[in-house]
Coordinates of C-alpha atoms in Angstrom, one line a residue:
Chain A
M19 CA -45.6 -81.2 -6.1
D20 CA -46.1 -84.8 -4.7
E21 CA -44.0 -87.3 -2.8
T22 CA -43.2 -89.2 -6.2
F23 CA -41.8 -85.9 -7.7
I24 CA -39.6 -85.2 -4.5
T25 CA -38.1 -88.7 -4.6
L26 CA -37.4 -89.2 -8.3
S27 CA -36.0 -85.8 -8.4
I28 CA -33.4 -86.6 -5.5
N29 CA -32.6 -90.1 -7.0
K30 CA -31.9 -87.9 -10.2
F31 CA -29.8 -85.3 -8.2
L32 CA -27.9 -88.3 -6.3
S33 CA -27.3 -90.4 -9.6
E34 CA -25.7 -87.2 -11.4
N35 CA -23.7 -86.2 -8.4
N36 CA -21.9 -89.7 -8.0
Y37 CA -23.9 -91.0 -5.1
E38 CA -24.4 -95.0 -5.6
V39 CA -28.1 -95.2 -5.0
I40 CA -28.8 -98.4 -3.3
Q41 CA -32.5 -98.1 -2.6
C42 CA -34.9 -95.8 -3.7
I43 CA -38.7 -96.1 -3.0
P44 CA -41.1 -93.8 -4.3
P45 CA -44.9 -94.0 -3.2
G46 CA -45.9 -97.6 -4.9
G47 CA -42.2 -98.3 -5.4
Q48 CA -40.5 -101.3 -4.3
G49 CA -37.7 -101.9 -1.7
G50 CA -36.4 -104.8 0.2
I51 CA -33.8 -103.3 2.4
Y52 CA -34.9 -102.4 5.8
Y53 CA -33.9 -101.6 9.4
S54 CA -35.5 -102.9 12.4
L55 CA -36.5 -100.1 15.0
K56 CA -38.2 -100.8 18.4
N57 CA -40.1 -103.9 17.0
N58 CA -41.1 -102.1 13.9
I59 CA -39.5 -102.4 10.4
I60 CA -38.7 -99.2 8.4
Y61 CA -37.8 -99.2 4.7
P62 CA -35.9 -96.0 4.0
D63 CA -37.1 -94.2 1.0
I64 CA -33.3 -93.7 0.0
I65 CA -30.2 -95.2 0.9
C66 CA -27.0 -94.0 -1.0
L67 CA -23.2 -94.2 -0.8
K68 CA -20.7 -91.8 -1.6
D69 CA -16.9 -91.5 -0.4
K70 CA -17.8 -94.5 2.2
I71 CA -20.5 -92.5 3.7
L72 CA -24.0 -94.1 3.7
Y73 CA -26.7 -91.6 3.5
I74 CA -30.3 -92.8 4.7
G75 CA -33.5 -90.7 3.8
E76 CA -36.9 -90.0 4.3
N77 CA -39.1 -87.9 1.6
K78 CA -42.4 -86.0 2.1
T79 CA -43.9 -83.3 0.2
L80 CA -43.2 -81.1 3.4
F81 CA -40.9 -81.5 6.4
N82 CA -42.0 -84.0 8.6
E83 CA -41.4 -84.2 12.1
S84 CA -42.1 -87.9 12.6
D85 CA -39.8 -88.9 9.7
E86 CA -37.1 -86.6 11.6
K87 CA -37.8 -88.3 14.9
K88 CA -38.0 -91.6 13.1
L89 CA -34.3 -91.3 11.7
I90 CA -33.0 -89.9 15.1
E91 CA -34.2 -93.1 16.7
L92 CA -32.5 -95.2 13.7
S93 CA -29.4 -93.3 14.4
N94 CA -29.4 -94.5 17.9
E95 CA -29.8 -97.9 17.2
E96 CA -27.2 -100.4 18.4
S97 CA -26.9 -102.6 15.4
L98 CA -27.0 -99.6 12.7
F99 CA -23.5 -99.8 11.7
E100 CA -23.5 -103.5 11.4
K101 CA -26.5 -103.7 9.4
S102 CA -25.6 -100.8 7.3
Q103 CA -22.1 -102.4 6.5
K104 CA -24.1 -105.6 5.3
I105 CA -26.1 -103.5 3.0
V106 CA -23.0 -102.0 1.5
D107 CA -21.4 -105.2 1.3
N108 CA -24.3 -106.6 -0.6
F109 CA -24.7 -103.9 -2.9
L110 CA -21.1 -103.7 -3.8
K111 CA -21.0 -107.6 -4.5
S112 CA -24.1 -107.1 -6.6
K113 CA -22.2 -104.5 -8.8
N114 CA -18.9 -106.6 -8.7
K115 CA -17.0 -103.8 -7.0
P116 CA -14.3 -104.3 -4.3
Q117 CA -15.6 -104.2 -1.0
E118 CA -15.4 -100.9 1.4
K119 CA -15.7 -100.0 5.0
I120 CA -18.3 -97.2 5.7
E121 CA -16.9 -94.6 7.8
D122 CA -20.0 -92.6 8.5
I123 CA -24.0 -92.7 8.3
K124 CA -25.7 -89.6 7.5
F125 CA -29.3 -89.0 7.4
F126 CA -31.4 -86.6 5.5
L127 CA -34.9 -85.5 4.9
G128 CA -36.1 -84.5 1.4
F129 CA -39.0 -82.2 0.9
S130 CA -40.3 -79.1 -0.9
S131 CA -38.2 -76.1 -1.0
S132 CA -41.5 -74.2 -0.4
S133 CA -41.7 -76.0 3.3
K134 CA -41.5 -73.6 6.0
K135 CA -40.0 -76.1 8.7
Q136 CA -36.6 -77.5 8.3
S137 CA -34.8 -80.1 10.3
N138 CA -32.0 -78.7 12.5
V139 CA -30.7 -82.3 13.2
H140 CA -30.5 -84.0 9.8
I141 CA -29.4 -82.8 6.3
N142 CA -32.2 -81.0 4.4
I143 CA -32.8 -82.0 0.8
L144 CA -35.0 -79.3 -0.7
V145 CA -36.7 -79.7 -4.2
D146 CA -38.2 -76.7 -6.1
N147 CA -41.0 -76.9 -8.6
N148 CA -38.6 -77.7 -11.5
G149 CA -37.0 -80.6 -9.6
K150 CA -34.0 -78.6 -9.1
V151 CA -32.5 -79.9 -5.6
L152 CA -30.5 -78.2 -2.9
L153 CA -28.6 -79.5 -0.2
K154 CA -28.8 -78.0 3.1
N155 CA -26.8 -79.2 6.2
Chain B
M7 CA -50.3 -100.2 -31.5
E8 CA -50.3 -98.3 -28.4
I9 CA -49.3 -99.9 -25.2
V10 CA -50.3 -97.9 -22.0
V11 CA -48.3 -98.5 -18.9
R12 CA -49.9 -97.6 -15.9
T13 CA -47.9 -97.5 -12.7
E14 CA -47.1 -95.1 -9.6
N15 CA -44.0 -93.6 -10.8
E16 CA -42.2 -92.9 -14.0
L17 CA -38.9 -95.0 -12.8
N18 CA -41.2 -98.4 -13.1
F19 CA -42.4 -97.2 -16.7
N20 CA -38.8 -96.3 -18.0
W21 CA -37.4 -100.0 -16.4
F22 CA -40.4 -101.5 -18.5
K23 CA -39.8 -99.7 -21.5
K24 CA -36.1 -100.5 -21.4
G25 CA -36.8 -103.9 -20.6
I26 CA -39.0 -104.9 -23.7
S27 CA -36.9 -102.9 -26.0
S28 CA -39.3 -103.0 -28.8
D29 CA -40.8 -100.4 -31.1
F30 CA -44.2 -100.5 -29.7
N31 CA -45.7 -97.1 -29.0
F32 CA -45.4 -96.7 -25.1
T33 CA -47.6 -94.2 -22.9
F34 CA -47.1 -93.7 -19.3
E35 CA -50.0 -92.9 -17.3
K36 CA -50.2 -92.9 -13.4
I37 CA -52.8 -94.9 -11.6
P38 CA -55.6 -92.7 -10.6
N39 CA -57.0 -92.6 -7.1
P40 CA -60.5 -93.8 -6.9
G41 CA -63.1 -90.7 -6.9
D42 CA -60.7 -88.8 -9.1
P43 CA -61.8 -87.5 -12.5
K44 CA -59.4 -89.8 -14.2
F45 CA -60.5 -92.6 -12.5
L46 CA -64.0 -92.6 -14.1
N47 CA -62.2 -92.7 -17.4
L48 CA -60.6 -95.9 -16.8
P49 CA -62.2 -99.2 -18.4
E50 CA -64.2 -101.2 -15.9
K51 CA -61.9 -104.2 -16.4
L52 CA -59.0 -102.0 -15.1
K53 CA -61.2 -100.6 -12.4
N54 CA -61.8 -104.1 -11.1
I55 CA -58.1 -104.8 -11.1
L56 CA -57.9 -102.0 -8.4
R57 CA -60.7 -103.0 -6.3
L58 CA -58.5 -104.7 -3.8
D59 CA -55.2 -103.3 -4.1
K60 CA -53.1 -101.6 -6.6
P61 CA -50.4 -103.6 -8.5
D62 CA -47.0 -101.9 -9.6
L63 CA -47.4 -102.1 -13.3
I64 CA -50.7 -102.4 -15.4
I65 CA -50.1 -103.0 -19.1
S66 CA -52.9 -102.3 -21.6
K67 CA -53.2 -102.3 -25.2
K68 CA -55.2 -99.4 -26.9
N69 CA -56.8 -99.7 -30.1
E70 CA -59.2 -96.9 -31.4
N71 CA -59.0 -95.1 -28.2
I72 CA -60.3 -98.4 -26.5
E73 CA -57.9 -99.5 -23.6
R74 CA -58.1 -103.0 -22.7
P75 CA -55.6 -104.1 -19.8
I76 CA -53.7 -107.4 -20.6
L77 CA -50.9 -107.8 -17.9
C78 CA -50.2 -106.8 -14.3
I79 CA -46.7 -106.9 -12.8
E80 CA -45.8 -107.2 -9.5
I81 CA -42.4 -106.7 -8.1
T82 CA -40.7 -107.1 -4.6
K83 CA -37.3 -107.6 -3.2
S84 CA -38.7 -108.4 0.3
K85 CA -37.2 -111.7 1.7
P86 CA -39.1 -114.4 0.5
A87 CA -40.9 -115.4 3.5
S88 CA -44.5 -116.6 3.0
Q89 CA -46.2 -113.8 4.5
H90 CA -44.2 -111.4 2.2
I91 CA -45.3 -113.4 -0.8
E92 CA -49.0 -113.6 0.5
Q93 CA -49.1 -109.9 1.0
R94 CA -49.4 -109.1 -2.5
I95 CA -51.6 -111.9 -3.7
P96 CA -54.7 -109.9 -3.6
R97 CA -53.5 -108.0 -6.5
I98 CA -52.9 -111.3 -8.5
I99 CA -56.2 -112.7 -7.7
A100 CA -58.0 -109.3 -8.6
A101 CA -56.4 -109.3 -12.1
A102 CA -57.1 -113.2 -12.5
E103 CA -60.7 -112.5 -11.7
S104 CA -60.7 -109.7 -14.3
D105 CA -59.2 -111.9 -17.0
V106 CA -55.9 -110.3 -16.8
C107 CA -52.7 -112.1 -16.6
S108 CA -50.0 -111.6 -14.1
I109 CA -46.4 -111.9 -13.5
Y110 CA -45.2 -111.7 -10.0
I111 CA -41.4 -111.1 -9.6
C112 CA -39.8 -111.9 -6.1
P113 CA -36.5 -113.3 -4.9
K114 CA -35.9 -116.9 -4.9
K115 CA -33.3 -116.7 -1.8
I116 CA -31.4 -113.8 -0.4
D117 CA -27.7 -114.1 0.8
G118 CA -27.8 -113.7 4.3
Y119 CA -31.2 -114.6 5.0
T120 CA -32.5 -118.3 6.0
Y121 CA -35.7 -117.8 4.0
K122 CA -36.1 -119.5 0.7
F123 CA -39.1 -119.1 -1.5
N124 CA -41.7 -122.1 -0.9
P125 CA -42.6 -123.9 -4.2
K126 CA -46.0 -124.2 -2.3
H127 CA -46.5 -120.4 -3.7
Y128 CA -46.3 -121.7 -7.4
D129 CA -49.1 -124.2 -6.4
L130 CA -51.2 -121.0 -5.2
L131 CA -50.6 -119.4 -8.4
N132 CA -51.4 -122.6 -10.4
K133 CA -54.7 -122.6 -8.3
I134 CA -55.5 -118.9 -9.1
S135 CA -54.7 -119.6 -12.7
S136 CA -56.8 -122.8 -13.2
I137 CA -59.8 -121.4 -11.5
N138 CA -59.9 -118.1 -13.5
K139 CA -58.5 -119.9 -16.6
I140 CA -56.0 -117.1 -17.2
P141 CA -52.3 -117.5 -16.4
S142 CA -50.3 -116.0 -13.3
V143 CA -46.7 -116.8 -13.2
F144 CA -43.8 -116.1 -10.8
F145 CA -40.4 -114.8 -12.2
H146 CA -37.5 -114.8 -9.8
Y147 CA -35.7 -111.5 -9.0
S148 CA -32.2 -111.2 -11.0
N149 CA -29.6 -112.3 -8.7
S150 CA -26.0 -113.8 -8.7
N151 CA -25.3 -116.2 -5.8
D152 CA -28.1 -115.0 -4.1
I153 CA -27.4 -111.5 -4.3
L154 CA -30.1 -109.4 -5.9
L155 CA -29.1 -107.6 -9.0
D156 CA -30.9 -104.2 -9.7
E157 CA -30.8 -102.8 -13.0
D158 CA -28.2 -99.8 -12.9
G159 CA -30.2 -96.6 -12.3
F160 CA -33.5 -98.3 -11.2
P161 CA -33.0 -99.3 -7.6
G162 CA -35.5 -101.6 -6.5
L163 CA -35.9 -102.9 -10.1
P164 CA -34.4 -106.1 -11.4
K165 CA -31.3 -106.2 -13.6
L166 CA -32.6 -106.7 -17.2
L167 CA -29.6 -108.3 -18.6
H168 CA -30.3 -111.4 -16.7
P169 CA -31.8 -114.9 -18.1
N170 CA -34.9 -114.5 -15.8
M171 CA -35.7 -110.9 -17.2
S172 CA -34.8 -111.8 -20.6
E173 CA -37.2 -114.9 -20.6
M174 CA -39.9 -112.6 -18.7
F175 CA -39.7 -109.8 -21.7
D176 CA -39.7 -112.3 -24.3
L177 CA -43.1 -113.8 -22.7
I178 CA -44.5 -110.3 -22.6
K179 CA -43.6 -109.6 -26.1
D180 CA -45.1 -112.7 -27.3
Y181 CA -48.2 -112.1 -25.7
I182 CA -48.6 -108.6 -26.7
N183 CA -48.1 -109.7 -30.3
H184 CA -50.2 -113.0 -29.9
D185 CA -53.0 -111.2 -28.4
Q186 CA -53.8 -109.6 -31.7
N187 CA -56.4 -112.6 -31.8
F188 CA -58.1 -111.4 -28.8
E189 CA -61.2 -110.7 -31.0
N190 CA -61.5 -114.3 -31.6
H191 CA -64.3 -115.3 -29.0
D192 CA -62.6 -118.8 -28.3
Y193 CA -59.3 -116.9 -27.5
K194 CA -57.4 -117.9 -24.5
V195 CA -54.0 -116.7 -23.2
F196 CA -53.2 -120.5 -23.0
D197 CA -53.3 -120.5 -26.5
C198 CA -50.2 -118.5 -26.5
Q199 CA -47.6 -121.2 -26.6
S200 CA -44.8 -119.6 -24.5
W201 CA -47.3 -119.1 -21.6
K202 CA -48.5 -122.5 -21.7
I203 CA -45.1 -123.6 -21.5
K204 CA -44.0 -121.4 -18.8
F205 CA -47.2 -122.4 -17.0
E206 CA -46.6 -126.0 -17.4
K207 CA -43.1 -125.5 -16.1
Q208 CA -44.4 -123.7 -13.0
K209 CA -46.7 -126.7 -12.4
N210 CA -43.7 -129.1 -12.3
D211 CA -41.8 -126.5 -10.0
T212 CA -44.0 -127.0 -7.2
E213 CA -42.1 -130.3 -6.5
G214 CA -45.3 -131.4 -4.8
K215 CA -45.3 -128.9 -2.0
I216 CA -48.8 -127.4 -1.4
Y217 CA -50.3 -125.3 1.5
K218 CA -51.5 -127.4 4.4
I219 CA -53.5 -126.2 7.2
E220 CA -51.5 -128.0 9.8
D221 CA -48.4 -126.1 8.9
L222 CA -50.2 -122.8 9.5
P223 CA -50.1 -122.0 13.3
T224 CA -52.6 -118.9 12.8
C225 CA -55.1 -121.2 11.4
K226 CA -57.9 -123.5 12.7
L227 CA -60.3 -125.6 10.8
I228 CA -63.7 -126.6 12.5
N229 CA -66.7 -128.3 11.6
T230 CA -69.2 -125.5 10.5
S231 CA -71.9 -127.4 12.8
Q232 CA -69.6 -126.4 15.7
L233 CA -69.6 -122.9 14.9
K234 CA -72.4 -122.0 17.5
N235 CA -70.4 -123.7 20.4
Y236 CA -67.3 -121.9 19.1
L237 CA -69.1 -118.4 19.2
E238 CA -70.4 -119.2 22.5
G239 CA -67.1 -120.0 24.0
Y240 CA -65.2 -117.2 22.8
Q241 CA -67.9 -114.1 22.5
D242 CA -69.3 -112.0 25.3
L243 CA -72.7 -112.0 24.2
N244 CA -75.6 -113.9 25.6
I245 CA -77.0 -117.0 24.2
N246 CA -80.2 -115.8 22.6
W247 CA -77.9 -113.0 20.4
I248 CA -75.8 -116.0 19.3
N249 CA -78.6 -118.4 18.4
K250 CA -80.3 -115.5 16.4
T251 CA -76.9 -115.1 14.6
V252 CA -76.2 -118.6 13.7
E253 CA -80.1 -119.2 12.8
N254 CA -79.8 -116.1 10.3
L255 CA -76.6 -117.1 8.7
P256 CA -76.8 -117.4 4.8
S257 CA -77.2 -121.0 3.9
R258 CA -74.3 -120.9 1.8
I259 CA -72.2 -120.6 5.0
S260 CA -74.2 -123.0 7.2
S261 CA -74.1 -125.5 4.6
R262 CA -70.5 -125.9 4.1
E263 CA -69.0 -128.7 6.2
K264 CA -65.9 -127.0 7.2
T265 CA -64.8 -123.3 8.5
L266 CA -61.5 -122.1 8.3
I267 CA -60.6 -119.6 10.9
L268 CA -57.5 -117.1 10.5
Q269 CA -57.0 -115.9 14.0
P270 CA -53.9 -114.0 14.3
E271 CA -52.7 -112.9 17.7
T272 CA -50.7 -109.9 17.1
K273 CA -48.8 -108.1 19.7
S274 CA -50.3 -104.7 18.7
S275 CA -53.4 -103.7 16.9
R276 CA -53.1 -104.8 13.3
L277 CA -56.7 -104.7 12.1
F278 CA -56.0 -101.4 10.1
A279 CA -52.4 -100.7 11.1
H280 CA -49.7 -101.0 8.2
A281 CA -52.7 -101.6 5.9
A282 CA -53.3 -104.9 7.7
D283 CA -50.4 -106.7 5.9
P284 CA -49.7 -109.5 5.9
Y285 CA -53.1 -110.8 7.2
V286 CA -55.3 -109.4 4.4
G287 CA -52.8 -110.9 1.9
M288 CA -52.9 -114.4 3.9
L289 CA -56.8 -114.3 3.6
G290 CA -56.8 -114.0 -0.2
S291 CA -53.9 -116.6 -0.3
F292 CA -55.7 -118.9 2.0
D293 CA -59.0 -118.4 0.0
Y294 CA -57.6 -119.9 -3.1
A295 CA -55.3 -122.4 -1.2
F296 CA -58.1 -124.0 0.6
C297 CA -61.5 -122.7 -0.1
R298 CA -62.0 -121.6 -3.5
V299 CA -63.5 -123.8 -6.2
G300 CA -64.9 -121.2 -8.5
R301 CA -64.2 -117.7 -9.8
N302 CA -67.0 -116.1 -7.6
V303 CA -66.4 -115.9 -3.7
E304 CA -69.4 -117.8 -3.2
E305 CA -68.0 -120.6 -4.9
R306 CA -66.3 -122.2 -2.0
K307 CA -66.1 -125.6 -0.5
I308 CA -64.8 -124.5 3.0
N309 CA -65.9 -121.2 4.8
L310 CA -63.3 -118.4 5.3
V311 CA -63.6 -116.5 8.6
F312 CA -61.2 -113.9 9.9
M313 CA -60.9 -113.6 13.8
P314 CA -58.5 -111.3 14.8
L315 CA -57.4 -111.9 18.5
N316 CA -55.3 -108.8 19.5
S317 CA -57.5 -107.6 22.4
E318 CA -58.1 -104.1 20.7
D319 CA -58.8 -105.6 17.6
A320 CA -61.0 -108.3 19.0
Q321 CA -63.7 -105.6 19.6
I322 CA -66.1 -104.9 16.7
K323 CA -66.1 -101.4 17.6
K324 CA -62.6 -101.1 16.2
V325 CA -64.3 -101.8 12.5
M326 CA -66.7 -99.0 13.4
G327 CA -64.5 -96.7 15.2
P328 CA -62.2 -93.7 14.3
K329 CA -59.6 -95.8 12.5
G330 CA -62.5 -98.0 10.6
Y331 CA -65.5 -96.8 8.6
Q332 CA -66.3 -94.0 10.9
K333 CA -63.1 -92.3 9.6
Y334 CA -64.5 -93.0 6.2
Y335 CA -67.7 -91.4 7.1
D336 CA -66.0 -88.5 8.6
V337 CA -63.2 -87.9 5.9
N338 CA -64.5 -89.5 2.7
C339 CA -68.0 -89.9 2.4
P340 CA -69.3 -87.3 -0.1
F341 CA -72.8 -87.5 0.9
K342 CA -72.7 -85.1 3.7
S343 CA -72.8 -81.6 1.9
S344 CA -75.9 -80.2 0.5
E345 CA -73.9 -78.3 -2.0
L346 CA -70.9 -78.8 -4.4
E347 CA -67.9 -77.6 -2.7
N348 CA -65.5 -77.6 -5.9
Y349 CA -65.6 -79.1 -9.5
Q350 CA -64.0 -82.4 -8.2
S351 CA -67.1 -82.9 -5.9
Q352 CA -69.2 -83.8 -9.0
F353 CA -66.9 -86.5 -10.1
K354 CA -66.6 -87.8 -6.7
I355 CA -70.5 -87.9 -5.9
S356 CA -70.9 -89.5 -9.3
H357 CA -68.1 -92.1 -8.4
H358 CA -69.8 -92.9 -5.2
L359 CA -73.4 -93.0 -6.5
Q360 CA -72.1 -95.6 -9.0
Y361 CA -69.7 -97.7 -7.1
G362 CA -70.5 -96.8 -3.4
C363 CA -67.3 -97.2 -1.4
T364 CA -66.1 -100.2 -3.3
Y365 CA -62.8 -98.4 -4.2
T366 CA -62.7 -95.7 -1.6
K367 CA -62.8 -97.6 1.7
N368 CA -59.4 -98.3 3.2
K369 CA -57.5 -101.4 1.9
P370 CA -58.1 -103.5 4.8
L371 CA -61.9 -102.9 4.8
R372 CA -62.0 -103.6 1.0
I373 CA -60.2 -106.9 1.5
Y374 CA -62.1 -108.2 4.5
G375 CA -65.4 -107.5 2.9
Y376 CA -64.3 -109.3 -0.1
F377 CA -62.4 -112.4 1.1
C378 CA -64.3 -113.3 4.4
D379 CA -67.6 -115.1 4.9
M380 CA -67.5 -113.7 8.3
M381 CA -65.4 -112.0 10.8
I382 CA -65.9 -112.8 14.3
F383 CA -65.3 -110.4 17.3
K384 CA -65.9 -110.6 21.0
D385 CA -69.0 -108.4 20.8
G386 CA -70.4 -109.2 17.3
V387 CA -69.8 -110.8 14.0
L388 CA -69.8 -109.3 10.5
I389 CA -71.1 -111.6 7.7
F390 CA -70.1 -110.8 3.8

């Protein structure tokens, strides 16, 4: 199971469960939406929206501590809400949908269900060998 | 007719298939990694396309089991700042130098950002196309009032029901059909009328804008005759060492009147970090914008030199060190074992006997070695 499989399985799950996927970057994929983080720029693998909650996620084949840390740092960024609202505004405008204010931002890590470690901080999205996805808070 | 679409993920393939909406017989294939058994199965032309970097999509035609790449597609939603456009240019160059057309999709402007696509990039693609006699053209990401539009279900890929994408897919279909003539030895892609029209339009779209060295703060143009003085003023080496280095430079370098030095001063080390983006892309872009007069890297009117000024990158030991080719030797070099570890080892060793590390060293090393005439460090130079 590679990172592409994880990312595309999660993308499929999100689309089937009424999340609006704003960005999905499998390895080698293209993304234009980024956040600035301590002079660095990060392009989240997945950004999606459901019920006024924005979800930002990073995927790897196995649980990855540096991704967990990166998302914690992002969650502490001062301009996170402002930047995220702009991303949502642009997305909704591009889809000709009415504007809405985001009420919360949540973070997730996507990885294989065979991974021994999981995150205690973010949502875990686990993918099995058949591409079945399980959400674990 | 079979059309093989090679790309990193199936999302790209499905988007392409949906966009072209024709009854061609499509096959999805992943782009194999160098050293992998499947890489050895690629046609040489396709390997050549991958020698600097990896395009997003490579489209090939397959007839009687012979695969022939005909088109590369590059897609980005990044804001159209110059360095973001240049970052991907080596992929276009590798395709053009392999006689393969390219389409580069990027935003023209994004709502909320001041950056606008600079028409000088059209001129850059025109130069790459003219020198290689194969067209490379820009299309702009689907948009409405500068809001980028994604195809539903395909985040990061442009909306298909948009004039830009309709025009692009018409062009691709036209080429695939027209290319039936490829067995004719006089055949040129420019014979395909729709490509010719698109390319002529791109020439007009430049609005007279071209790359200018004086607009590039990271670049310096010197007389090659001053190179020795330049090295003396910069390097921590004795004069004898510098004299011997200059005396032994290939004549193609010493005979060119001018030398262009790209000398970025980054806050943190960038020689290998973040795949050395955007500097490796800038090297390829500046090569064609200022130096290149022919298809071969030896055919230059101006030398192209890279000189990283960041204190860590300015030492040649960085190139040799753990993040440079020492890592390559430690991790990737297949010639250290005296016996085969597994079945894959056979393919990896064969690959390296045939191609050396052309495809397997890291991207920055591949690109520095290809585009630079020389790299200047405090404690030495590398000459290519």
